[in-house]
Amino acid sequence: MFILVNLKAYPCDPIEVATAARDVAEASGARIAVSPQAADLARVADTGVETWAQHVSPNAHGSHTGSTLAEAAAENGAEGTLINHSEKRLKLADIDGSVAAAERADLETVVCANNPAQIGAAAALGPDAVAVEPPELIGGDVSVSTADPGIVEDAVAAAEAVDSGVDVFCGAGVSTGEDVAAAGDLGAAGVLLASGVAKADDPEAVLEDLVSGI
Ligand SMILES: O=C(CO)COP(=O)(O)O
């Protein structure tokens, strides 16, 4: 199970979380990545933790003020990127363009989606993985794997029907090792989470609990 910690724009210390994630990954052998603000990519990557961007734009180099260039993310230490997160929704053509941009820059890709139908569409664009995150459960206390296990199973089936090579992750409300284990039992190959770690008083303790569910 891959554990991908999205720091969103939370007021946590990205280096504290990155250092804790690196240490827990090294001690446990688990794969843990941290996805900070674009401006923090390089210093998070400098800790040695696997580092992901939260978004990349569909454009290449050129006159694109305000864009997040995939090549710039990669040059600053990102190994992968989220695309179409629920809080950074894109049009279909732009999701396609962002996947292509990420691939051009050798970034691994996870395309997020609200529901199994969108998961099927996202899988058709050929990312490395897709992630189902019901928006109403994001930031809450109850894990998607407990509140709506059917949506994870249906997402796994939807991706499998389109392209069996695309992994399926799930997210929303994941904060414990039990949540991670339940997600794995439903067929997910990884989890996305944010508030459980970013808002924790002791992020390292939460990460240790999370990996206990792998
Ligand atoms: O959006 C998410 C991860 O990308 C999930 O957020 P929470 O873990 O805070 O529910």
PDB file of C-alpha atoms and ligand atoms in Angstrom:
ATOM      1  CA  MET A   1       0.000   0.000   0.000  1.00  0.00           C
ATOM      2  CA  PHE A   2       1.225   3.427  -1.012  1.00  0.00           C
ATOM      3  CA  ILE A   3       0.580   6.221   1.514  1.00  0.00           C
ATOM      4  CA  LEU A   4       0.404   9.651  -0.113  1.00  0.00           C
ATOM      5  CA  VAL A   5       0.156  12.590   2.289  1.00  0.00           C
ATOM      6  CA  ASN A   6      -1.292  15.716   0.674  1.00  0.00           C
ATOM      7  CA  LEU A   7      -0.451  18.815   2.719  1.00  0.00           C
ATOM      8  CA  LYS A   8      -2.911  20.973   0.707  1.00  0.00           C
ATOM      9  CA  ALA A   9      -2.534  24.551   2.008  1.00  0.00           C
ATOM     10  CA  TYR A  10      -2.654  23.556   5.680  1.00  0.00           C
ATOM     11  CA  PRO A  11      -0.543  25.642   8.051  1.00  0.00           C
ATOM     12  CA  CYS A  12       1.667  22.730   9.085  1.00  0.00           C
ATOM     13  CA  ASP A  13       5.462  22.668   8.881  1.00  0.00           C
ATOM     14  CA  PRO A  14       6.143  20.769   5.631  1.00  0.00           C
ATOM     15  CA  ILE A  15       9.675  19.890   6.728  1.00  0.00           C
ATOM     16  CA  GLU A  16       8.494  18.395  10.027  1.00  0.00           C
ATOM     17  CA  VAL A  17       5.999  16.182   8.164  1.00  0.00           C
ATOM     18  CA  ALA A  18       8.515  15.313   5.433  1.00  0.00           C
ATOM     19  CA  THR A  19      11.175  14.330   7.955  1.00  0.00           C
ATOM     20  CA  ALA A  20       8.708  12.205   9.914  1.00  0.00           C
ATOM     21  CA  ALA A  21       7.468  10.526   6.701  1.00  0.00           C
ATOM     22  CA  ARG A  22      11.025   9.817   5.591  1.00  0.00           C
ATOM     23  CA  ASP A  23      11.919   8.292   8.963  1.00  0.00           C
ATOM     24  CA  VAL A  24       8.771   6.145   9.174  1.00  0.00           C
ATOM     25  CA  ALA A  25       9.221   4.979   5.564  1.00  0.00           C
ATOM     26  CA  GLU A  26      12.836   4.017   6.243  1.00  0.00           C
ATOM     27  CA  ALA A  27      12.049   2.235   9.510  1.00  0.00           C
ATOM     28  CA  SER A  28       9.023   0.335   8.187  1.00  0.00           C
ATOM     29  CA  GLY A  29       9.929  -0.214   4.532  1.00  0.00           C
ATOM     30  CA  ALA A  30       6.574   1.338   3.583  1.00  0.00           C
ATOM     31  CA  ARG A  31       6.229   3.631   0.588  1.00  0.00           C
ATOM     32  CA  ILE A  32       5.216   7.076   1.866  1.00  0.00           C
ATOM     33  CA  ALA A  33       5.206  10.283  -0.168  1.00  0.00           C
ATOM     34  CA  VAL A  34       4.521  13.891   0.814  1.00  0.00           C
ATOM     35  CA  SER A  35       2.807  16.383  -1.487  1.00  0.00           C
ATOM     36  CA  PRO A  36       3.510  19.968  -0.362  1.00  0.00           C
ATOM     37  CA  GLN A  37       2.739  23.357  -1.878  1.00  0.00           C
ATOM     38  CA  ALA A  38       4.607  23.816  -5.193  1.00  0.00           C
ATOM     39  CA  ALA A  39       6.809  26.482  -3.598  1.00  0.00           C
ATOM     40  CA  ASP A  40       7.966  23.937  -0.996  1.00  0.00           C
ATOM     41  CA  LEU A  41       8.810  21.063  -3.373  1.00  0.00           C
ATOM     42  CA  ALA A  42      12.586  21.514  -3.364  1.00  0.00           C
ATOM     43  CA  ARG A  43      13.067  21.804   0.388  1.00  0.00           C
ATOM     44  CA  VAL A  44      10.707  18.882   1.056  1.00  0.00           C
ATOM     45  CA  ALA A  45      12.594  16.775  -1.522  1.00  0.00           C
ATOM     46  CA  ASP A  46      15.855  17.764   0.171  1.00  0.00           C
ATOM     47  CA  THR A  47      14.774  15.813   3.278  1.00  0.00           C
ATOM     48  CA  GLY A  48      14.981  12.635   1.188  1.00  0.00           C
ATOM     49  CA  VAL A  49      11.263  11.827   1.367  1.00  0.00           C
ATOM     50  CA  GLU A  50       9.462  10.836  -1.834  1.00  0.00           C
ATOM     51  CA  THR A  51       7.949  14.137  -2.996  1.00  0.00           C
ATOM     52  CA  TRP A  52       4.868  14.757  -5.120  1.00  0.00           C
ATOM     53  CA  ALA A  53       3.324  17.869  -6.637  1.00  0.00           C
ATOM     54  CA  GLN A  54      -0.330  18.654  -5.868  1.00  0.00           C
ATOM     55  CA  HIS A  55      -1.011  19.663  -9.494  1.00  0.00           C
ATOM     56  CA  VAL A  56       0.740  20.287 -12.784  1.00  0.00           C
ATOM     57  CA  SER A  57      -0.609  22.421 -15.615  1.00  0.00           C
ATOM     58  CA  PRO A  58      -1.267  20.960 -19.068  1.00  0.00           C
ATOM     59  CA  ASN A  59       1.052  23.433 -20.767  1.00  0.00           C
ATOM     60  CA  ALA A  60       4.682  23.096 -21.806  1.00  0.00           C
ATOM     61  CA  HIS A  61       7.357  25.817 -21.541  1.00  0.00           C
ATOM     62  CA  GLY A  62       6.135  29.123 -22.958  1.00  0.00           C
ATOM     63  CA  SER A  63       3.984  32.163 -22.210  1.00  0.00           C
ATOM     64  CA  HIS A  64       1.880  30.639 -19.414  1.00  0.00           C
ATOM     65  CA  THR A  65       2.002  32.962 -16.403  1.00  0.00           C
ATOM     66  CA  GLY A  66       0.857  31.347 -13.172  1.00  0.00           C
ATOM     67  CA  SER A  67       1.177  27.795 -14.433  1.00  0.00           C
ATOM     68  CA  THR A  68       2.794  24.928 -12.547  1.00  0.00           C
ATOM     69  CA  LEU A  69       5.129  23.502 -15.164  1.00  0.00           C
ATOM     70  CA  ALA A  70       5.636  19.724 -14.899  1.00  0.00           C
ATOM     71  CA  GLU A  71       9.306  20.131 -15.798  1.00  0.00           C
ATOM     72  CA  ALA A  72       9.777  22.686 -12.992  1.00  0.00           C
ATOM     73  CA  ALA A  73       8.139  20.352 -10.486  1.00  0.00           C
ATOM     74  CA  ALA A  74      10.455  17.530 -11.586  1.00  0.00           C
ATOM     75  CA  GLU A  75      13.547  19.737 -11.508  1.00  0.00           C
ATOM     76  CA  ASN A  76      12.644  20.692  -7.931  1.00  0.00           C
ATOM     77  CA  GLY A  77      12.500  17.109  -6.735  1.00  0.00           C
ATOM     78  CA  ALA A  78       8.961  15.901  -7.491  1.00  0.00           C
ATOM     79  CA  GLU A  79       8.713  12.253  -8.503  1.00  0.00           C
ATOM     80  CA  GLY A  80       4.980  12.311  -9.122  1.00  0.00           C
ATOM     81  CA  THR A  81       1.928  14.519  -9.182  1.00  0.00           C
ATOM     82  CA  LEU A  82      -1.737  14.557  -8.267  1.00  0.00           C
ATOM     83  CA  ILE A  83      -3.994  15.714 -11.085  1.00  0.00           C
ATOM     84  CA  ASN A  84      -7.639  16.844 -10.835  1.00  0.00           C
ATOM     85  CA  HIS A  85      -7.808  16.784  -7.036  1.00  0.00           C
ATOM     86  CA  SER A  86     -11.312  17.521  -5.766  1.00  0.00           C
ATOM     87  CA  GLU A  87     -10.071  20.950  -4.674  1.00  0.00           C
ATOM     88  CA  LYS A  88      -8.303  21.566  -8.023  1.00  0.00           C
ATOM     89  CA  ARG A  89     -10.773  20.270 -10.592  1.00  0.00           C
ATOM     90  CA  LEU A  90      -9.849  20.419 -14.279  1.00  0.00           C
ATOM     91  CA  LYS A  91     -11.747  20.043 -17.560  1.00  0.00           C
ATOM     92  CA  LEU A  92     -11.368  16.640 -19.232  1.00  0.00           C
ATOM     93  CA  ALA A  93      -9.080  18.026 -21.943  1.00  0.00           C
ATOM     94  CA  ASP A  94      -6.877  19.620 -19.293  1.00  0.00           C
ATOM     95  CA  ILE A  95      -6.668  16.387 -17.256  1.00  0.00           C
ATOM     96  CA  ASP A  96      -5.510  14.678 -20.444  1.00  0.00           C
ATOM     97  CA  GLY A  97      -2.998  17.484 -21.052  1.00  0.00           C
ATOM     98  CA  SER A  98      -1.702  17.381 -17.482  1.00  0.00           C
ATOM     99  CA  VAL A  99      -1.176  13.605 -17.648  1.00  0.00           C
ATOM    100  CA  ALA A 100       0.773  14.108 -20.881  1.00  0.00           C
ATOM    101  CA  ALA A 101       2.787  16.964 -19.351  1.00  0.00           C
ATOM    102  CA  ALA A 102       3.632  14.852 -16.297  1.00  0.00           C
ATOM    103  CA  GLU A 103       4.711  11.937 -18.461  1.00  0.00           C
ATOM    104  CA  ARG A 104       6.903  14.263 -20.528  1.00  0.00           C
ATOM    105  CA  ALA A 105       8.652  15.266 -17.282  1.00  0.00           C
ATOM    106  CA  ASP A 106       8.869  11.662 -16.027  1.00  0.00           C
ATOM    107  CA  LEU A 107       6.451  12.263 -13.147  1.00  0.00           C
ATOM    108  CA  GLU A 108       4.270   9.433 -11.880  1.00  0.00           C
ATOM    109  CA  THR A 109       0.574  10.348 -12.099  1.00  0.00           C
ATOM    110  CA  VAL A 110      -2.497   9.894  -9.886  1.00  0.00           C
ATOM    111  CA  VAL A 111      -5.713  11.292 -11.351  1.00  0.00           C
ATOM    112  CA  CYS A 112      -8.353  11.940  -8.683  1.00  0.00           C
ATOM    113  CA  ALA A 113     -12.078  11.495  -9.211  1.00  0.00           C
ATOM    114  CA  ASN A 114     -15.319  11.857  -7.232  1.00  0.00           C
ATOM    115  CA  ASN A 115     -16.973   8.563  -8.090  1.00  0.00           C
ATOM    116  CA  PRO A 116     -16.576   5.273 -10.020  1.00  0.00           C
ATOM    117  CA  ALA A 117     -17.918   6.696 -13.317  1.00  0.00           C
ATOM    118  CA  GLN A 118     -15.246   9.403 -13.246  1.00  0.00           C
ATOM    119  CA  ILE A 119     -12.683   6.767 -12.253  1.00  0.00           C
ATOM    120  CA  GLY A 120     -13.425   4.902 -15.493  1.00  0.00           C
ATOM    121  CA  ALA A 121     -12.993   8.094 -17.517  1.00  0.00           C
ATOM    122  CA  ALA A 122      -9.780   8.972 -15.660  1.00  0.00           C
ATOM    123  CA  ALA A 123      -8.357   5.461 -16.184  1.00  0.00           C
ATOM    124  CA  ALA A 124      -8.958   5.828 -19.925  1.00  0.00           C
ATOM    125  CA  LEU A 125      -6.467   8.708 -19.979  1.00  0.00           C
ATOM    126  CA  GLY A 126      -3.646   6.319 -19.078  1.00  0.00           C
ATOM    127  CA  PRO A 127      -2.326   7.582 -15.728  1.00  0.00           C
ATOM    128  CA  ASP A 128      -0.294   5.340 -13.418  1.00  0.00           C
ATOM    129  CA  ALA A 129      -3.136   5.378 -10.875  1.00  0.00           C
ATOM    130  CA  VAL A 130      -6.528   6.866 -10.157  1.00  0.00           C
ATOM    131  CA  ALA A 131      -7.882   7.853  -6.742  1.00  0.00           C
ATOM    132  CA  VAL A 132     -11.508   7.920  -5.660  1.00  0.00           C
ATOM    133  CA  GLU A 133     -12.255  10.596  -3.048  1.00  0.00           C
ATOM    134  CA  PRO A 134     -15.928  11.349  -2.266  1.00  0.00           C
ATOM    135  CA  PRO A 135     -15.905  15.153  -1.713  1.00  0.00           C
ATOM    136  CA  GLU A 136     -18.423  14.993   1.141  1.00  0.00           C
ATOM    137  CA  LEU A 137     -16.059  12.780   3.178  1.00  0.00           C
ATOM    138  CA  ILE A 138     -12.890  14.845   2.588  1.00  0.00           C
ATOM    139  CA  GLY A 139     -11.638  16.447   5.788  1.00  0.00           C
ATOM    140  CA  GLY A 140     -14.049  14.406   7.930  1.00  0.00           C
ATOM    141  CA  ASP A 141     -13.478  11.944  10.745  1.00  0.00           C
ATOM    142  CA  VAL A 142     -14.873   8.833   9.046  1.00  0.00           C
ATOM    143  CA  SER A 143     -12.759   7.010   6.487  1.00  0.00           C
ATOM    144  CA  VAL A 144     -14.128   6.363   2.987  1.00  0.00           C
ATOM    145  CA  SER A 145     -13.332   2.678   3.569  1.00  0.00           C
ATOM    146  CA  THR A 146     -15.788   2.661   6.511  1.00  0.00           C
ATOM    147  CA  ALA A 147     -18.384   5.215   5.391  1.00  0.00           C
ATOM    148  CA  ASP A 148     -18.712   4.043   1.789  1.00  0.00           C
ATOM    149  CA  PRO A 149     -16.840   0.786   1.117  1.00  0.00           C
ATOM    150  CA  GLY A 150     -18.945   0.172  -2.012  1.00  0.00           C
ATOM    151  CA  ILE A 151     -17.543   3.257  -3.726  1.00  0.00           C
ATOM    152  CA  VAL A 152     -14.008   1.865  -3.373  1.00  0.00           C
ATOM    153  CA  GLU A 153     -15.006  -1.573  -4.697  1.00  0.00           C
ATOM    154  CA  ASP A 154     -16.919   0.026  -7.582  1.00  0.00           C
ATOM    155  CA  ALA A 155     -13.947   2.277  -8.373  1.00  0.00           C
ATOM    156  CA  VAL A 156     -11.642  -0.753  -8.494  1.00  0.00           C
ATOM    157  CA  ALA A 157     -14.070  -2.519 -10.867  1.00  0.00           C
ATOM    158  CA  ALA A 158     -14.467   0.607 -13.030  1.00  0.00           C
ATOM    159  CA  ALA A 159     -10.716   1.034 -13.485  1.00  0.00           C
ATOM    160  CA  GLU A 160     -10.205  -2.689 -14.087  1.00  0.00           C
ATOM    161  CA  ALA A 161     -12.849  -2.633 -16.845  1.00  0.00           C
ATOM    162  CA  VAL A 162     -10.957   0.115 -18.670  1.00  0.00           C
ATOM    163  CA  ASP A 163      -7.298  -0.677 -18.001  1.00  0.00           C
ATOM    164  CA  SER A 164      -6.142  -3.337 -15.537  1.00  0.00           C
ATOM    165  CA  GLY A 165      -2.697  -1.697 -15.427  1.00  0.00           C
ATOM    166  CA  VAL A 166      -4.033   1.400 -13.631  1.00  0.00           C
ATOM    167  CA  ASP A 167      -3.820   1.185  -9.810  1.00  0.00           C
ATOM    168  CA  VAL A 168      -6.702   2.456  -7.689  1.00  0.00           C
ATOM    169  CA  PHE A 169      -6.190   4.490  -4.518  1.00  0.00           C
ATOM    170  CA  CYS A 170      -8.843   5.867  -2.216  1.00  0.00           C
ATOM    171  CA  GLY A 171      -8.975   8.811   0.139  1.00  0.00           C
ATOM    172  CA  ALA A 172     -11.098  10.970   2.460  1.00  0.00           C
ATOM    173  CA  GLY A 173     -11.084  10.678   6.216  1.00  0.00           C
ATOM    174  CA  VAL A 174      -8.223   8.139   6.303  1.00  0.00           C
ATOM    175  CA  SER A 175      -6.264   8.590   9.535  1.00  0.00           C
ATOM    176  CA  THR A 176      -5.455   5.211  11.110  1.00  0.00           C
ATOM    177  CA  GLY A 177      -3.809   1.899  10.330  1.00  0.00           C
ATOM    178  CA  GLU A 178      -7.264   0.306  10.490  1.00  0.00           C
ATOM    179  CA  ASP A 179      -8.458   2.635   7.716  1.00  0.00           C
ATOM    180  CA  VAL A 180      -5.447   1.681   5.588  1.00  0.00           C
ATOM    181  CA  ALA A 181      -6.036  -2.034   6.146  1.00  0.00           C
ATOM    182  CA  ALA A 182      -9.736  -1.664   5.266  1.00  0.00           C
ATOM    183  CA  ALA A 183      -8.830   0.197   2.053  1.00  0.00           C
ATOM    184  CA  GLY A 184      -6.441  -2.609   1.089  1.00  0.00           C
ATOM    185  CA  ASP A 185      -9.128  -5.220   1.770  1.00  0.00           C
ATOM    186  CA  LEU A 186     -11.434  -3.371  -0.658  1.00  0.00           C
ATOM    187  CA  GLY A 187      -8.822  -3.611  -3.426  1.00  0.00           C
ATOM    188  CA  ALA A 188      -7.100  -0.239  -3.131  1.00  0.00           C
ATOM    189  CA  ALA A 189      -3.360  -0.159  -3.832  1.00  0.00           C
ATOM    190  CA  GLY A 190      -2.842   3.022  -1.849  1.00  0.00           C
ATOM    191  CA  VAL A 191      -4.432   5.805   0.188  1.00  0.00           C
ATOM    192  CA  LEU A 192      -4.454   9.580  -0.100  1.00  0.00           C
ATOM    193  CA  LEU A 193      -4.831  11.530   3.103  1.00  0.00           C
ATOM    194  CA  ALA A 194      -4.330  15.033   4.388  1.00  0.00           C
ATOM    195  CA  SER A 195      -5.917  16.324   7.611  1.00  0.00           C
ATOM    196  CA  GLY A 196      -5.111  13.208   9.657  1.00  0.00           C
ATOM    197  CA  VAL A 197      -1.404  14.006   9.321  1.00  0.00           C
ATOM    198  CA  ALA A 198      -1.313  17.731   8.483  1.00  0.00           C
ATOM    199  CA  LYS A 199      -3.439  18.688  11.513  1.00  0.00           C
ATOM    200  CA  ALA A 200      -1.871  16.196  13.936  1.00  0.00           C
ATOM    201  CA  ASP A 201       0.076  17.334  17.000  1.00  0.00           C
ATOM    202  CA  ASP A 202       2.442  14.416  16.371  1.00  0.00           C
ATOM    203  CA  PRO A 203       2.542  13.592  12.634  1.00  0.00           C
ATOM    204  CA  GLU A 204       5.180  10.877  13.168  1.00  0.00           C
ATOM    205  CA  ALA A 205       2.920   8.945  15.576  1.00  0.00           C
ATOM    206  CA  VAL A 206       0.040   9.092  13.063  1.00  0.00           C
ATOM    207  CA  LEU A 207       2.325   7.885  10.255  1.00  0.00           C
ATOM    208  CA  GLU A 208       3.533   4.993  12.427  1.00  0.00           C
ATOM    209  CA  ASP A 209      -0.064   3.981  13.053  1.00  0.00           C
ATOM    210  CA  LEU A 210      -0.904   4.296   9.336  1.00  0.00           C
ATOM    211  CA  VAL A 211       1.891   1.942   8.230  1.00  0.00           C
ATOM    212  CA  SER A 212       0.781  -0.636  10.824  1.00  0.00           C
ATOM    213  CA  GLY A 213      -2.241  -1.226   8.539  1.00  0.00           C
ATOM    214  CA  ILE A 214      -0.230  -2.148   5.461  1.00  0.00           C
TER     215      ILE A 214
HETATM  216  O1  LIG B   1      -8.250  15.205  -0.093  1.00  0.00           O
HETATM  217  C1  LIG B   1      -7.661  14.331   0.517  1.00  0.00           C
HETATM  218  C2  LIG B   1      -6.332  13.841   0.101  1.00  0.00           C
HETATM  219  O2  LIG B   1      -5.969  14.308  -1.148  1.00  0.00           O
HETATM  220  C3  LIG B   1      -8.238  13.737   1.728  1.00  0.00           C
HETATM  221  O3  LIG B   1      -8.229  14.669   2.734  1.00  0.00           O
HETATM  222  P1  LIG B   1      -8.517  14.205   4.245  1.00  0.00           P
HETATM  223  O4  LIG B   1      -7.535  13.108   4.550  1.00  0.00           O
HETATM  224  O5  LIG B   1      -8.312  15.431   5.055  1.00  0.00           O
HETATM  225  O6  LIG B   1      -9.926  13.702   4.258  1.00  0.00           O
END
